[in-house]
Short mmCIF file of C-alpha atoms in Angstrom, two decimals:
data_model
loop_
_atom_site.label_atom_id
_atom_site.label_comp_id
_atom_site.label_asym_id
_atom_site.label_seq_id
_atom_site.Cartn_x
_atom_site.Cartn_y
_atom_site.Cartn_z
CA MET R 1002 43.11 9.93 -28.81
CA ASN R 1003 40.14 12.17 -28.09
CA ILE R 1004 37.89 12.33 -31.12
CA TRP R 1005 37.55 16.10 -30.82
CA THR R 1006 41.30 16.65 -31.23
CA SER R 1007 41.33 14.68 -34.49
CA CYS R 1008 38.26 16.16 -36.12
CA THR R 1009 38.60 18.94 -38.62
CA ILE R 1010 36.55 22.11 -38.33
CA SER R 1011 34.65 21.13 -41.44
CA SER R 1012 33.75 17.71 -40.07
CA ILE R 1013 32.46 19.24 -36.84
CA LEU R 1014 30.35 21.67 -38.87
CA ALA R 1015 29.04 18.77 -40.93
CA LEU R 1016 28.13 16.84 -37.83
CA SER R 1017 26.36 19.83 -36.36
CA LEU R 1018 24.34 20.27 -39.54
CA LEU R 1019 23.33 16.63 -39.51
CA ALA R 1020 22.40 16.66 -35.81
CA PRO R 1021 21.80 20.24 -34.70
CA SER R 1022 20.24 19.17 -31.40
CA VAL R 1023 23.30 17.24 -30.20
CA SER R 1024 25.21 18.87 -27.35
CA PHE R 1025 28.90 18.10 -27.73
CA ALA R 1026 30.91 17.15 -24.66
CA ASN R 1027 33.28 20.12 -24.93
CA GLU R 1028 30.43 22.63 -25.33
CA ASN R 1029 28.58 22.20 -22.04
CA PRO R 1030 29.15 18.96 -20.08
CA ASN R 1031 26.58 19.87 -17.44
CA GLN R 1032 23.91 20.50 -20.03
CA GLU R 1033 24.63 17.17 -21.71
CA ALA R 1034 24.36 15.36 -18.35
CA ALA R 1035 21.06 17.09 -17.64
CA VAL R 1036 19.67 16.09 -21.05
CA SER R 1037 20.81 12.48 -20.54
CA LYS R 1038 19.21 12.32 -17.10
CA GLU R 1039 15.93 13.72 -18.44
CA ALA R 1040 15.93 11.23 -21.31
CA ALA R 1041 16.59 8.39 -18.90
CA SER R 1042 13.65 9.37 -16.70
CA GLN R 1043 10.94 9.07 -19.33
CA TYR R 1044 8.67 6.31 -18.05
CA PRO R 1045 5.43 5.01 -19.58
CA ILE R 1046 2.26 6.82 -18.50
CA LEU R 1047 -1.04 4.97 -18.26
CA LYS R 1048 -3.41 5.43 -21.16
CA LYS R 1049 -6.95 4.17 -21.52
CA ALA R 1050 -7.34 1.22 -23.85
CA ASN R 1051 -9.99 1.72 -26.53
CA LYS R 1052 -11.02 -1.86 -25.96
CA PRO R 1053 -9.68 -4.65 -23.70
CA GLU R 1054 -8.45 -6.62 -26.72
CA GLU R 1055 -5.70 -4.00 -27.18
CA ALA R 1056 -4.07 -5.37 -24.03
CA GLY R 1057 -4.84 -9.03 -24.64
CA PHE R 1058 -8.17 -9.30 -22.79
CA SER R 1059 -11.49 -10.65 -23.93
CA SER R 1060 -14.25 -8.05 -23.49
CA GLU R 1061 -16.82 -10.81 -23.17
CA LYS R 1062 -14.91 -12.59 -20.42
CA LEU R 1063 -14.23 -9.37 -18.53
CA GLU R 1064 -18.00 -8.92 -18.29
CA LYS R 1065 -18.01 -12.01 -16.06
CA VAL R 1066 -16.04 -9.98 -13.51
CA ASP R 1067 -18.83 -7.39 -13.50
CA GLN R 1068 -21.46 -10.09 -13.21
CA LEU R 1069 -19.71 -11.70 -10.24
CA ILE R 1070 -19.47 -8.46 -8.24
CA GLU R 1071 -22.90 -7.15 -9.25
CA MET R 1072 -24.51 -10.44 -8.23
CA GLU R 1073 -22.93 -10.16 -4.80
CA VAL R 1074 -23.99 -6.52 -4.43
CA ALA R 1075 -27.54 -7.66 -5.17
CA ALA R 1076 -27.12 -10.25 -2.40
CA GLY R 1077 -25.99 -7.64 0.14
CA PHE R 1078 -22.29 -6.94 -0.43
CA PRO R 1079 -21.73 -3.20 0.17
CA GLY R 1080 -19.57 -2.03 -2.74
CA ALA R 1081 -16.30 -2.10 -4.65
CA ALA R 1082 -14.12 -0.31 -7.17
CA LEU R 1083 -11.85 -2.11 -9.60
CA ILE R 1084 -9.11 -1.04 -11.98
CA VAL R 1085 -7.07 -3.34 -14.23
CA ILE R 1086 -3.95 -2.20 -16.08
CA LYS R 1087 -1.87 -4.12 -18.58
CA ASP R 1088 0.91 -3.15 -20.95
CA GLY R 1089 0.63 0.46 -19.78
CA LYS R 1090 -3.07 0.63 -20.57
CA ILE R 1091 -6.13 1.00 -18.33
CA VAL R 1092 -8.21 -1.97 -19.40
CA LYS R 1093 -11.01 -1.69 -16.88
CA ASN R 1094 -12.08 0.96 -14.36
CA GLU R 1095 -15.46 0.23 -12.77
CA SER R 1096 -17.36 0.84 -9.54
CA TYR R 1097 -20.05 -1.35 -8.03
CA GLY R 1098 -22.69 -1.07 -5.34
CA TYR R 1099 -22.65 1.60 -2.66
CA LYS R 1100 -20.15 3.65 -0.69
CA GLN R 1101 -22.67 4.02 2.16
CA LYS R 1102 -25.72 1.94 3.00
CA TYR R 1103 -26.04 2.55 6.74
CA ASN R 1104 -25.97 5.31 9.30
CA GLU R 1105 -24.93 3.27 12.30
CA HIS R 1106 -27.33 0.29 12.15
CA THR R 1107 -30.10 2.15 10.34
CA PRO R 1108 -30.26 1.59 6.56
CA LEU R 1109 -30.26 4.84 4.59
CA LYS R 1110 -33.46 5.71 2.75
CA LYS R 1111 -31.30 6.10 -0.34
CA PHE R 1112 -28.03 4.20 -0.58
CA GLN R 1113 -25.07 6.34 -1.68
CA LYS R 1114 -23.77 4.97 -4.97
CA MET R 1115 -20.12 3.97 -5.36
CA GLU R 1116 -18.21 6.02 -7.93
CA ASN R 1117 -14.95 5.49 -9.82
CA ASP R 1118 -13.28 8.28 -7.85
CA THR R 1119 -14.51 7.17 -4.40
CA LEU R 1120 -11.69 7.08 -1.86
CA PHE R 1121 -11.07 4.03 0.33
CA ASP R 1122 -9.30 3.31 3.59
CA LEU R 1123 -6.37 1.22 2.31
CA ALA R 1124 -5.60 -0.30 5.73
CA SER R 1125 -2.43 -2.43 5.43
CA ASN R 1126 -1.86 -1.49 1.81
CA THR R 1127 -0.49 1.62 3.54
CA LYS R 1128 2.50 -0.52 4.46
CA MET R 1129 3.45 -0.86 0.80
CA TYR R 1130 2.41 2.37 -0.90
CA ALA R 1131 3.50 4.71 1.89
CA THR R 1132 6.16 3.05 4.06
CA ASN R 1133 7.70 0.61 1.59
CA PHE R 1134 7.70 3.19 -1.20
CA ALA R 1135 9.43 5.64 1.15
CA ILE R 1136 11.99 3.04 2.21
CA GLN R 1137 12.61 1.96 -1.38
CA LYS R 1138 13.26 5.60 -2.29
CA LEU R 1139 15.62 6.10 0.65
CA VAL R 1140 17.49 2.87 -0.14
CA SER R 1141 17.79 3.86 -3.79
CA GLU R 1142 19.21 7.23 -2.74
CA GLY R 1143 21.72 5.62 -0.36
CA LYS R 1144 20.10 7.19 2.71
CA LEU R 1145 18.99 3.91 4.31
CA ASN R 1146 20.86 0.64 4.65
CA ILE R 1147 18.52 -2.30 5.24
CA GLN R 1148 21.39 -4.35 6.68
CA ALA R 1149 21.96 -1.71 9.36
CA ARG R 1150 20.68 -2.18 12.88
CA VAL R 1151 17.48 -0.42 13.89
CA GLN R 1152 19.51 1.08 16.72
CA GLN R 1153 21.56 3.06 14.17
CA TYR R 1154 18.47 5.12 13.37
CA ILE R 1155 16.64 4.90 16.70
CA PRO R 1156 19.28 4.74 19.48
CA GLU R 1157 16.72 4.10 22.22
CA PHE R 1158 15.69 0.84 20.53
CA LYS R 1159 17.67 -1.59 22.69
CA ASP R 1160 17.46 -4.53 25.07
CA THR R 1161 16.95 -3.96 28.78
CA GLU R 1162 17.76 -6.18 31.74
CA GLU R 1163 14.04 -6.75 32.30
CA ASP R 1164 13.44 -8.14 28.78
CA VAL R 1165 12.60 -11.82 28.91
CA ILE R 1166 13.48 -12.21 25.23
CA LYS R 1167 16.40 -10.19 23.94
CA GLY R 1168 17.43 -9.35 20.40
CA LYS R 1169 16.71 -5.67 19.85
CA ASP R 1170 20.38 -4.66 20.04
CA ASN R 1171 21.18 -6.65 16.90
CA LEU R 1172 17.86 -6.33 15.09
CA ARG R 1173 18.32 -5.13 11.50
CA ILE R 1174 15.99 -3.19 9.21
CA ILE R 1175 15.78 -6.23 6.92
CA ASP R 1176 14.50 -8.37 9.82
CA VAL R 1177 11.67 -5.90 10.39
CA LEU R 1178 10.81 -5.84 6.67
CA HIS R 1179 10.69 -9.63 6.65
CA HIS R 1180 8.27 -9.69 9.62
CA THR R 1181 10.77 -11.77 11.61
CA ALA R 1182 11.56 -9.07 14.20
CA GLY R 1183 10.02 -10.74 17.24
CA PHE R 1184 6.93 -8.58 17.75
CA ARG R 1185 3.42 -9.87 18.29
CA PRO R 1186 0.85 -8.86 15.64
CA ASP R 1187 -1.13 -6.28 17.60
CA PRO R 1188 -0.22 -4.84 21.01
CA GLN R 1189 -3.27 -2.51 20.93
CA TYR R 1190 -1.52 0.57 22.30
CA HIS R 1191 -4.92 2.34 22.23
CA ASN R 1192 -6.58 -0.09 24.66
CA PRO R 1193 -5.29 -0.05 28.28
CA LYS R 1194 -6.94 -3.41 29.01
CA VAL R 1195 -4.58 -5.01 26.49
CA SER R 1196 -1.53 -2.74 26.32
CA LYS R 1197 -1.35 -2.00 30.07
CA GLU R 1198 1.85 0.00 30.72
CA LEU R 1199 2.22 0.63 26.96
CA TYR R 1200 -1.16 2.37 26.74
CA SER R 1201 -0.99 5.51 24.64
CA GLN R 1202 -3.31 7.74 22.67
CA GLU R 1203 -0.59 10.32 21.97
CA ARG R 1204 1.51 9.98 18.83
CA ASP R 1205 4.92 10.92 20.29
CA LYS R 1206 4.40 8.70 23.29
CA THR R 1207 3.34 5.78 21.10
CA ILE R 1208 6.49 6.07 18.97
CA GLU R 1209 8.51 6.05 22.19
CA PHE R 1210 6.61 2.95 23.36
CA ILE R 1211 7.38 1.04 20.16
CA SER R 1212 11.00 0.76 21.32
CA LYS R 1213 9.79 -0.49 24.69
CA THR R 1214 7.42 -3.10 23.26
CA PRO R 1215 8.66 -6.53 24.37
CA LEU R 1216 9.64 -9.21 21.88
CA THR R 1217 7.55 -12.36 21.95
CA TYR R 1218 10.00 -14.62 20.10
CA VAL R 1219 13.70 -14.54 19.27
CA PRO R 1220 14.16 -12.49 16.07
CA GLY R 1221 14.69 -14.62 12.98
CA THR R 1222 13.17 -17.79 14.45
CA GLN R 1223 9.59 -17.15 13.30
CA ASN R 1224 7.71 -15.27 10.61
CA VAL R 1225 4.88 -13.32 12.28
CA TYR R 1226 3.05 -10.57 10.39
CA SER R 1227 2.97 -7.60 12.76
CA ASP R 1228 1.70 -4.03 12.58
CA VAL R 1229 4.44 -3.07 15.03
CA ASP R 1230 7.04 -3.81 12.35
CA TYR R 1231 5.63 -1.11 10.10
CA MET R 1232 4.95 1.34 12.89
CA LEU R 1233 8.68 1.03 13.65
CA LEU R 1234 9.65 1.38 9.97
CA GLY R 1235 7.47 4.48 9.65
CA ALA R 1236 9.27 5.98 12.63
CA ILE R 1237 12.62 5.23 10.98
CA VAL R 1238 11.52 7.02 7.80
CA GLU R 1239 10.65 10.04 9.96
CA GLU R 1240 14.03 9.94 11.69
CA ILE R 1241 15.91 9.88 8.38
CA THR R 1242 13.83 12.50 6.57
CA GLY R 1243 13.10 14.79 9.52
CA GLN R 1244 9.48 14.89 8.37
CA GLN R 1245 6.28 13.25 9.55
CA LEU R 1246 5.48 10.30 7.31
CA ASP R 1247 2.44 11.89 5.64
CA THR R 1248 4.35 15.09 4.81
CA TYR R 1249 7.22 13.12 3.29
CA VAL R 1250 5.23 10.70 1.13
CA GLU R 1251 2.63 13.23 -0.01
CA ASN R 1252 5.27 15.76 -1.09
CA GLU R 1253 8.12 13.51 -2.22
CA LEU R 1254 6.19 10.55 -3.69
CA TYR R 1255 2.61 11.38 -4.58
CA LYS R 1256 2.81 15.04 -5.59
CA PRO R 1257 5.48 14.49 -8.29
CA LEU R 1258 3.27 11.73 -9.73
CA GLY R 1259 0.27 14.07 -9.85
CA LEU R 1260 -1.68 12.06 -7.28
CA LYS R 1261 -4.18 14.32 -5.51
CA ASN R 1262 -6.34 11.67 -3.85
CA THR R 1263 -3.73 9.70 -1.90
CA LYS R 1264 -3.60 11.13 1.60
CA PHE R 1265 -3.34 10.49 5.32
CA ASN R 1266 -6.02 12.30 7.38
CA PRO R 1267 -7.87 13.40 4.23
CA LEU R 1268 -10.72 15.09 6.12
CA GLN R 1269 -8.11 17.55 7.40
CA LYS R 1270 -6.92 18.21 3.84
CA GLY R 1271 -10.02 19.41 2.02
CA PHE R 1272 -12.01 16.21 1.51
CA LYS R 1273 -15.57 15.59 2.74
CA PRO R 1274 -17.08 12.41 4.24
CA LYS R 1275 -19.21 11.92 1.11
CA ASP R 1276 -15.99 11.40 -0.90
CA PHE R 1277 -15.28 8.10 0.90
CA ALA R 1278 -16.51 4.55 1.12
CA ALA R 1279 -17.83 4.07 4.65
CA THR R 1280 -16.48 1.32 6.89
CA GLU R 1281 -17.60 0.03 10.30
CA LEU R 1282 -21.17 0.91 11.30
CA LEU R 1283 -20.58 1.66 14.98
CA GLY R 1284 -17.10 3.13 15.09
CA ASN R 1285 -14.66 0.62 16.57
CA THR R 1286 -17.17 -1.03 18.88
CA ARG R 1287 -17.75 -4.18 16.79
CA ASP R 1288 -21.48 -3.76 17.14
CA GLY R 1289 -21.11 -2.84 20.79
CA VAL R 1290 -18.89 -5.59 22.22
CA ILE R 1291 -15.62 -3.59 22.30
CA ASP R 1292 -14.93 -0.58 24.53
CA PHE R 1293 -11.89 1.55 25.41
CA PRO R 1294 -11.28 5.26 26.15
CA ASN R 1295 -12.46 7.73 23.46
CA ILE R 1296 -13.86 4.97 21.26
CA ARG R 1297 -15.82 6.15 18.23
CA THR R 1298 -19.41 4.93 17.94
CA ASN R 1299 -20.53 6.59 14.68
CA THR R 1300 -20.30 5.14 11.18
CA LEU R 1301 -16.76 5.73 9.94
CA GLN R 1302 -16.34 7.59 6.65
CA GLY R 1303 -13.07 9.31 5.78
CA GLU R 1304 -11.39 8.49 9.11
CA VAL R 1305 -8.94 5.60 9.29
CA HIS R 1306 -10.60 2.54 10.78
CA ASP R 1307 -7.45 1.03 12.30
CA GLU R 1308 -7.45 1.73 16.02
CA LYS R 1309 -3.69 2.09 16.53
CA ALA R 1310 -3.43 4.43 13.58
CA PHE R 1311 -6.39 6.62 14.63
CA TYR R 1312 -6.13 6.79 18.42
CA SER R 1313 -2.43 6.16 19.06
CA MET R 1314 -0.77 7.67 15.98
CA GLY R 1315 -2.94 10.67 15.09
CA GLY R 1316 -4.05 9.05 11.84
CA VAL R 1317 -0.50 8.80 10.44
CA SER R 1318 1.29 5.49 10.88
CA GLY R 1319 3.57 3.25 8.87
CA HIS R 1320 1.11 0.37 9.05
CA ALA R 1321 -2.24 2.04 8.27
CA GLY R 1322 -3.90 5.39 7.65
CA LEU R 1323 -3.53 5.98 3.91
CA PHE R 1324 -6.57 6.68 1.72
CA SER R 1325 -6.68 6.53 -2.07
CA ASN R 1326 -8.82 5.62 -5.06
CA THR R 1327 -8.36 3.17 -7.93
CA LYS R 1328 -7.00 5.71 -10.41
CA ASP R 1329 -4.22 6.89 -8.07
CA MET R 1330 -3.45 3.33 -7.00
CA ALA R 1331 -3.05 2.26 -10.63
CA VAL R 1332 -0.26 4.83 -11.02
CA LEU R 1333 1.53 3.45 -7.95
CA LEU R 1334 1.33 -0.06 -9.41
CA GLN R 1335 2.61 1.24 -12.75
CA VAL R 1336 5.60 2.78 -10.95
CA MET R 1337 6.58 -0.74 -9.88
CA LEU R 1338 5.95 -2.17 -13.36
CA ASN R 1339 7.95 0.70 -14.91
CA GLY R 1340 11.01 -0.05 -12.82
CA GLY R 1341 10.59 2.75 -10.30
CA GLY R 1342 9.28 5.81 -12.09
CA TYR R 1343 6.38 7.41 -13.93
CA GLY R 1344 6.51 10.08 -16.61
CA LYS R 1345 9.53 12.26 -15.91
CA HIS R 1346 9.83 11.29 -12.25
CA THR R 1347 12.02 8.58 -10.73
CA LEU R 1348 11.18 7.37 -7.22
CA PHE R 1349 13.62 4.45 -7.02
CA ASP R 1350 15.43 2.06 -9.35
CA GLN R 1351 14.82 -1.43 -10.73
CA GLU R 1352 17.66 -2.87 -8.65
CA THR R 1353 15.88 -1.74 -5.47
CA ILE R 1354 12.57 -3.19 -6.67
CA ASP R 1355 14.24 -6.53 -7.42
CA GLU R 1356 15.72 -6.58 -3.91
CA PHE R 1357 12.38 -5.82 -2.26
CA VAL R 1358 10.24 -8.34 -4.17
CA ALA R 1359 12.74 -11.22 -4.02
CA PRO R 1360 11.67 -14.16 -1.80
CA SER R 1361 12.90 -14.37 1.77
CA GLU R 1362 13.28 -17.66 3.66
CA ASN R 1363 9.49 -17.70 3.61
CA PRO R 1364 8.76 -17.67 -0.15
CA THR R 1365 5.46 -15.85 0.37
CA TYR R 1366 7.29 -12.78 1.74
CA GLY R 1367 9.63 -10.33 0.10
CA LEU R 1368 10.72 -7.20 1.92
CA GLY R 1369 7.25 -6.24 3.08
CA TRP R 1370 5.59 -7.37 -0.13
CA ARG R 1371 3.52 -10.56 -0.13
CA ARG R 1372 4.53 -12.93 -2.90
CA ASN R 1373 2.83 -15.66 -4.87
CA GLY R 1374 5.42 -17.97 -3.38
CA ASP R 1375 3.45 -21.18 -3.04
CA ALA R 1376 -0.05 -22.65 -3.17
CA SER R 1377 -0.96 -21.09 0.19
CA MET R 1378 -1.30 -17.70 -1.56
CA GLU R 1379 -3.79 -18.84 -4.19
CA TRP R 1380 -6.65 -17.27 -2.20
CA MET R 1381 -5.14 -13.88 -3.03
CA PHE R 1382 -3.31 -14.34 -6.34
CA SER R 1383 -5.56 -16.96 -8.04
CA PRO R 1384 -4.23 -20.16 -9.64
CA TYR R 1385 -3.07 -18.21 -12.70
CA ALA R 1386 -0.66 -15.57 -11.39
CA SER R 1387 3.00 -16.05 -12.25
CA ASP R 1388 5.54 -17.04 -9.63
CA SER R 1389 6.90 -13.49 -9.75
CA ALA R 1390 3.58 -11.87 -8.82
CA TYR R 1391 3.46 -9.82 -5.63
CA GLY R 1392 1.14 -7.39 -3.84
CA HIS R 1393 -0.62 -6.84 -0.53
CA THR R 1394 -4.02 -6.80 1.17
CA GLY R 1395 -5.76 -4.52 3.65
CA TRP R 1396 -8.15 -5.49 6.45
CA THR R 1397 -10.86 -3.07 5.33
CA GLY R 1398 -11.18 -4.99 2.06
CA THR R 1399 -8.40 -3.91 -0.29
CA VAL R 1400 -6.02 -5.91 -2.47
CA THR R 1401 -3.34 -5.07 -5.01
CA ILE R 1402 -1.73 -7.52 -7.42
CA ILE R 1403 1.35 -6.78 -9.53
CA ASP R 1404 2.43 -9.43 -12.04
CA PRO R 1405 5.58 -8.18 -13.81
CA GLU R 1406 5.89 -11.31 -15.95
CA ILE R 1407 2.84 -10.25 -17.96
CA ASP R 1408 2.92 -6.50 -17.17
CA LEU R 1409 -0.38 -6.69 -15.25
CA GLY R 1410 -1.71 -4.72 -12.28
CA ILE R 1411 -4.98 -5.17 -10.39
CA VAL R 1412 -6.50 -2.95 -7.70
CA LEU R 1413 -9.69 -4.10 -5.99
CA LEU R 1414 -10.96 -1.78 -3.26
CA THR R 1415 -14.03 -2.77 -1.25
CA ASN R 1416 -15.84 -1.54 1.84
CA LYS R 1417 -16.74 -5.02 3.03
CA LYS R 1418 -16.59 -3.90 6.67
CA HIS R 1419 -19.55 -1.57 6.01
CA SER R 1420 -21.91 -4.31 7.16
CA PRO R 1421 -23.13 -5.79 10.45
CA LEU R 1422 -21.09 -8.40 12.26
CA VAL R 1423 -22.13 -12.02 11.88
CA ASN R 1424 -21.84 -12.81 15.60
CA PRO R 1425 -19.92 -10.10 17.47
CA VAL R 1426 -19.72 -12.05 20.72
CA ALA R 1427 -18.27 -15.17 19.08
CA ASN R 1428 -16.01 -13.33 16.61
CA SER R 1429 -15.64 -9.58 16.81
CA ASN R 1430 -13.75 -9.44 13.51
CA GLN R 1431 -16.12 -11.24 11.14
CA PHE R 1432 -18.47 -8.97 9.20
CA PHE R 1433 -21.17 -10.10 6.78
CA GLY R 1434 -19.15 -8.50 4.00
CA ASP R 1435 -16.32 -10.94 4.72
CA LEU R 1436 -18.51 -13.86 3.65
CA PHE R 1437 -18.71 -12.85 -0.01
CA LYS R 1438 -16.31 -13.93 -2.76
CA THR R 1439 -15.61 -10.31 -3.66
CA GLY R 1440 -14.49 -9.69 -0.08
CA SER R 1441 -12.01 -12.55 -0.20
CA TYR R 1442 -10.48 -11.27 -3.48
CA GLY R 1443 -9.38 -14.51 -5.14
CA SER R 1444 -12.52 -15.11 -7.21
CA VAL R 1445 -12.36 -11.62 -8.72
CA VAL R 1446 -8.61 -11.92 -9.41
CA THR R 1447 -9.19 -15.37 -10.94
CA ALA R 1448 -11.91 -14.04 -13.24
CA ILE R 1449 -9.58 -11.26 -14.42
CA TYR R 1450 -6.81 -13.73 -15.26
CA GLU R 1451 -9.33 -15.99 -17.00
CA ALA R 1452 -10.33 -13.03 -19.19
CA LEU R 1453 -6.83 -12.92 -20.68
CA GLU R 1454 -6.91 -14.28 -24.21
CA THR R 1455 -3.79 -16.36 -23.44
CA ASN R 1456 -5.89 -18.30 -20.91
CA GLU R 1457 -8.72 -19.15 -23.29
#
């Protein structure tokens, strides 16, 4: 029997006096549902800890993190910014060194100091905090099925008679997220010497060419980290939403969270070069040994370094192009630790997070996310991270670590590529900044874990 049919008028009045804010089901069901939904969407918001001990850290041991980075800056490392969050508190937010030391190969008379709000080129962390976040939202809303074939969203993605290796017709979204789709790491669409008939420096044409990019192994037989995977996933997000990737994530993800410094093509959106940590000294030339049409030769600051993203995708791609700073990034990490939301805003649900961070056949991969799956990931996660820790890195010198077991998040952003190359002819990808411990992440992450009082 319905409780309302058995209650007397006096008992209802008594209840209303005891709990005047309660909305009864027969008064306004829609209002009650709205109140319940609002109550359910209250997520923790980051607050600054008065001292690290409030979140289980040793202040004295955290100083060793500063000493490590500052010693390397003194030895020539360009600069870094670090934020550590735990138990919903900002434990540490520091900047080190310089956001710009060079104009091309000439040292500046006065180095430009790194600041806590300096923006960085996130490189492949774009894959997680733009593309993966978008996909996780779409999955949570029932708008994207990761078991569906790519062809369902992009009909022109299919095998042709000329393909030596086939598999596109049956390729699923989940295969692409696992980096088992069959693509090589970097087809260099921007460089005709490498891409040949797939050469493109026009965004629409490049997206068309992704479907024509040949597979280099049978899907599912290997695990090969590829930028093409996330260029394809970004295109799928655009097909589903009807919006360019930057428009969608900036309006539907970042704006509700109050993030004003997380952008694609930020120089076109009100920011100035001085707001950014500089990257490569001579554009994309690797100190003069690389050349292709329209190549930049100036010191990069506020423009995405990644060549495919800049030249072939107009600065907006699923694999690279996003800029942010430590404070904004901390919120994105907290969204994951919160179970998919922040404050009053829900982006996705815990069930979706669990699905995306679960191990694949390769235990170091989830759906896009890198996992602390075995000892091979110690260089990134340290020896202390839990087995459930996950995150990602970026070529320009960025790393994020999320350890849900102890409610910990770490963002280390560096501009390690803002340095000369060691030997550009022998290795056009090794910069002096790569040689430092800070630039390889693990030592800094290790020192942070060692500063936890539970590890004393």
